[in-house]
Amino acid sequence: MAIRHIALFRWRDDVTPEGVSRVQELLAALPSAIPELRAYSFGPDAGISDGAFDFAVVADVDDEAGFAAYRDHPEHQAALGVIRPMLADRAAIQYPIAGHE
């Protein structure tokens, strides 16, 4: 059974647009670096609902091993090294989805 990972970020008040752009650059490089990623999307909140997080990442992988490969990949860890200091809050979930045939 395939796995979908969703991470939601709320930025600290001092995070700049340039900082968010850097995060987007790092995340954009991950699909070509991590073959286990079957689908990958991310982006800032559209601003149409109060109380939403600022940014989301959605990653689909084939199975738990694929998620572990993504989670532990050096380029993903490097991106997290930039993201973590920017965070005021984070939420994440992994749940099973219909497979990618």
Backbone as numpy.savetxt, mean C-alpha at the origin, in Angstrom:
# Nx Ny Nz CAx CAy CAz Cx Cy Cz
-6.60 -19.73 -2.56 -7.45 -18.54 -2.56 -6.56 -17.30 -2.56
-6.85 -16.40 -3.46 -6.09 -15.15 -3.54 -6.34 -14.29 -2.31
-5.42 -13.38 -2.07 -5.47 -12.49 -0.90 -5.45 -11.04 -1.39
-6.31 -10.23 -0.82 -6.28 -8.77 -1.05 -5.80 -8.11 0.24
-4.80 -7.25 0.08 -4.25 -6.46 1.19 -4.66 -5.01 0.97
-5.22 -4.40 1.99 -5.56 -2.98 1.93 -4.89 -2.29 3.11
-4.15 -1.23 2.83 -3.53 -0.42 3.87 -4.04 1.01 3.72
-4.42 1.60 4.83 -4.91 2.98 4.86 -3.97 3.81 5.72
-3.61 4.98 5.21 -2.68 5.86 5.92 -3.36 7.18 6.24
-3.09 7.68 7.42 -3.44 9.04 7.80 -2.11 9.74 8.06
-1.85 10.79 7.28 -0.56 11.48 7.39 -0.49 12.38 8.61
0.71 12.58 9.09 0.95 13.57 10.15 0.67 14.96 9.58
0.41 15.90 10.44 0.09 17.26 10.00 1.24 17.93 9.24
2.48 17.50 9.49 3.63 18.14 8.86 4.05 17.49 7.53
3.30 16.52 7.05 3.63 15.87 5.78 3.32 16.83 4.63
4.27 16.93 3.72 4.14 17.86 2.59 3.65 17.12 1.33
3.14 17.87 0.36 2.79 17.25 -0.92 3.99 16.56 -1.57
5.17 17.13 -1.38 6.38 16.51 -1.93 6.65 15.16 -1.28
6.39 15.06 0.01 6.55 13.79 0.70 5.60 12.73 0.18
4.36 13.12 -0.07 3.37 12.19 -0.61 3.76 11.79 -2.04
4.27 12.74 -2.81 4.74 12.42 -4.16 5.86 11.40 -4.13
6.76 11.53 -3.17 7.85 10.56 -3.02 7.29 9.18 -2.71
6.32 9.10 -1.82 5.67 7.82 -1.51 5.08 7.22 -2.78
4.41 8.02 -3.57 3.79 7.52 -4.80 4.86 7.00 -5.77
5.98 7.68 -5.88 7.08 7.21 -6.73 7.59 5.85 -6.27
7.78 5.70 -4.96 8.27 4.43 -4.43 7.26 3.30 -4.65
6.00 3.58 -4.41 4.97 2.56 -4.59 4.81 2.19 -6.06
4.94 3.15 -6.96 4.79 2.88 -8.38 5.84 1.90 -8.90
6.98 1.83 -8.25 8.05 0.93 -8.68 7.84 -0.51 -8.23
6.94 -0.74 -7.29 6.80 -2.08 -6.71 6.25 -3.14 -7.65
5.25 -2.87 -8.47 4.74 -3.95 -9.33 5.79 -4.56 -10.26
6.70 -3.77 -10.76 7.74 -4.32 -11.64 8.84 -5.02 -10.86
8.95 -4.74 -9.57 9.99 -5.34 -8.74 9.52 -6.59 -8.01
8.22 -6.74 -7.84 7.68 -7.85 -7.03 6.73 -8.67 -7.89
7.21 -9.77 -8.44 6.38 -10.54 -9.37 5.14 -11.16 -8.74
5.10 -11.29 -7.44 3.93 -11.86 -6.77 2.71 -10.95 -6.81
2.90 -9.66 -7.10 1.77 -8.73 -7.17 0.97 -9.00 -8.44
-0.31 -9.32 -8.29 -1.19 -9.58 -9.43 -1.96 -8.32 -9.82
-2.27 -7.50 -8.86 -2.92 -6.21 -9.08 -2.43 -5.29 -7.98
-2.24 -4.01 -8.32 -1.70 -3.07 -7.35 -2.21 -1.69 -7.68
-2.81 -1.03 -6.70 -3.26 0.34 -6.90 -3.09 1.11 -5.60
-3.01 2.41 -5.74 -2.82 3.28 -4.58 -3.20 4.69 -4.97
-3.47 5.52 -3.96 -3.74 6.91 -4.25 -4.31 7.64 -3.06
-4.36 8.97 -3.19 -4.89 9.81 -2.12 -6.42 9.75 -2.07
-6.96 10.06 -0.92 -8.40 10.12 -0.74 -9.00 11.17 -1.68
-10.17 10.87 -2.21 -10.85 11.78 -3.13 -11.49 12.97 -2.43
-11.56 12.92 -1.10 -12.07 14.06 -0.35 -13.59 14.23 -0.40
-14.31 13.14 -0.64 -15.77 13.26 -0.76 -16.52 12.79 0.48
-15.79 12.35 1.51 -16.43 11.87 2.73 -15.58 12.26 3.93
-16.21 12.86 4.92 -15.49 13.27 6.13 -14.98 12.06 6.89
-13.84 12.22 7.54 -13.30 11.19 8.41 -12.52 10.09 7.71
-12.33 10.21 6.41 -11.61 9.18 5.66 -10.11 9.28 5.93
-9.42 8.19 5.68 -7.97 8.21 5.72 -7.46 9.02 4.53
-6.17 9.37 4.55 -5.60 10.23 3.52 -5.14 9.49 2.27
-4.82 8.20 2.42 -4.16 7.49 1.32 -4.44 6.00 1.48
-4.56 5.30 0.36 -4.83 3.86 0.39 -3.90 3.12 -0.56
-3.58 1.88 -0.19 -2.85 0.94 -1.04 -3.65 -0.35 -1.08
-3.83 -0.90 -2.28 -4.53 -2.17 -2.45 -3.63 -3.09 -3.27
-3.34 -4.27 -2.73 -2.48 -5.24 -3.40 -3.16 -6.60 -3.42
-3.20 -7.22 -4.61 -3.73 -8.57 -4.74 -2.57 -9.52 -5.06
-2.56 -10.65 -4.35 -1.55 -11.69 -4.54 -2.27 -13.04 -4.62
-1.57 -14.06 -5.07 -2.19 -15.37 -5.26 -2.54 -16.10 -3.97
-1.71 -15.88 -2.93 -1.87 -16.67 -1.72 -1.07 -16.04 -0.58
-1.07 -16.71 0.57 -0.34 -16.17 1.73 1.15 -16.06 1.46
1.72 -16.99 0.73 3.14 -16.92 0.39 3.42 -15.69 -0.47
2.52 -15.38 -1.39 2.68 -14.18 -2.21 2.60 -12.92 -1.38
1.71 -12.90 -0.39 1.63 -11.74 0.50 2.93 -11.59 1.29
3.46 -12.69 1.81 4.71 -12.63 2.57 5.85 -12.13 1.69
5.88 -12.57 0.43 6.93 -12.11 -0.49 6.83 -10.60 -0.71
5.61 -10.09 -0.90 5.38 -8.65 -1.05 5.76 -7.91 0.23
5.23 -8.37 1.35 5.46 -7.71 2.64 6.94 -7.60 2.96
7.68 -8.65 2.69 9.08 -8.71 3.11 10.07 -8.27 2.03
9.58 -7.95 0.83 10.48 -7.59 -0.27 11.30 -6.34 0.10
12.59 -6.32 -0.22 13.43 -5.17 0.16 12.93 -3.83 -0.37
12.38 -3.78 -1.58 11.89 -2.49 -2.10 10.62 -2.04 -1.37
9.79 -2.99 -0.98 8.61 -2.64 -0.18 9.05 -2.15 1.20
10.01 -2.82 1.79 10.52 -2.40 3.09 11.15 -1.02 3.01
11.84 -0.72 1.91 12.42 0.61 1.73 11.33 1.67 1.64
10.23 1.36 0.92 9.11 2.31 0.84 8.51 2.53 2.23
8.36 1.45 2.99 7.83 1.58 4.35 8.75 2.42 5.23
10.04 2.38 4.97 10.98 3.21 5.72 10.73 4.69 5.51
10.21 5.05 4.36 9.84 6.45 4.07 8.45 6.74 4.63
7.54 5.79 4.50 6.15 6.00 4.89 5.98 6.08 6.41
6.57 5.17 7.14 6.32 5.08 8.59 6.51 6.41 9.34
7.59 7.16 9.09 7.75 8.42 9.83 6.69 9.48 9.48
5.99 9.27 8.37 4.97 10.22 7.92 3.60 9.93 8.52
3.45 8.78 9.18 2.14 8.31 9.61 1.68 8.86 10.95
0.43 9.32 10.98 -0.26 9.60 12.24 -1.06 8.37 12.64
-1.52 7.60 11.63 -2.33 6.42 11.88 -2.27 5.52 10.66
-2.46 4.22 10.90 -2.47 3.23 9.82 -3.47 2.15 10.18
-4.16 1.67 9.18 -5.04 0.50 9.33 -4.73 -0.42 8.16
-4.84 -1.73 8.40 -4.60 -2.69 7.32 -5.46 -3.93 7.53
-5.73 -4.60 6.43 -6.46 -5.86 6.45 -5.99 -6.70 5.26
-6.02 -8.00 5.46 -5.82 -8.94 4.38 -7.02 -9.88 4.41
-7.65 -10.10 3.26 -8.81 -10.99 3.23 -8.81 -11.79 1.93
-9.41 -12.98 1.96 -9.44 -13.82 0.77 -10.41 -13.27 -0.27
-10.02 -13.42 -1.54 -10.87 -13.02 -2.66 -10.85 -14.15 -3.69
-11.75 -14.08 -4.63 -11.74 -15.06 -5.72 -10.40 -14.97 -6.44
-9.85 -16.11 -6.80 -8.51 -16.18 -7.41 -8.42 -15.50 -8.76
-7.20 -15.32 -9.18 -6.89 -14.72 -10.49 -6.53 -15.85 -11.43
-7.50 -16.32 -12.21 -7.24 -17.42 -13.13 -6.55 -16.93 -14.37
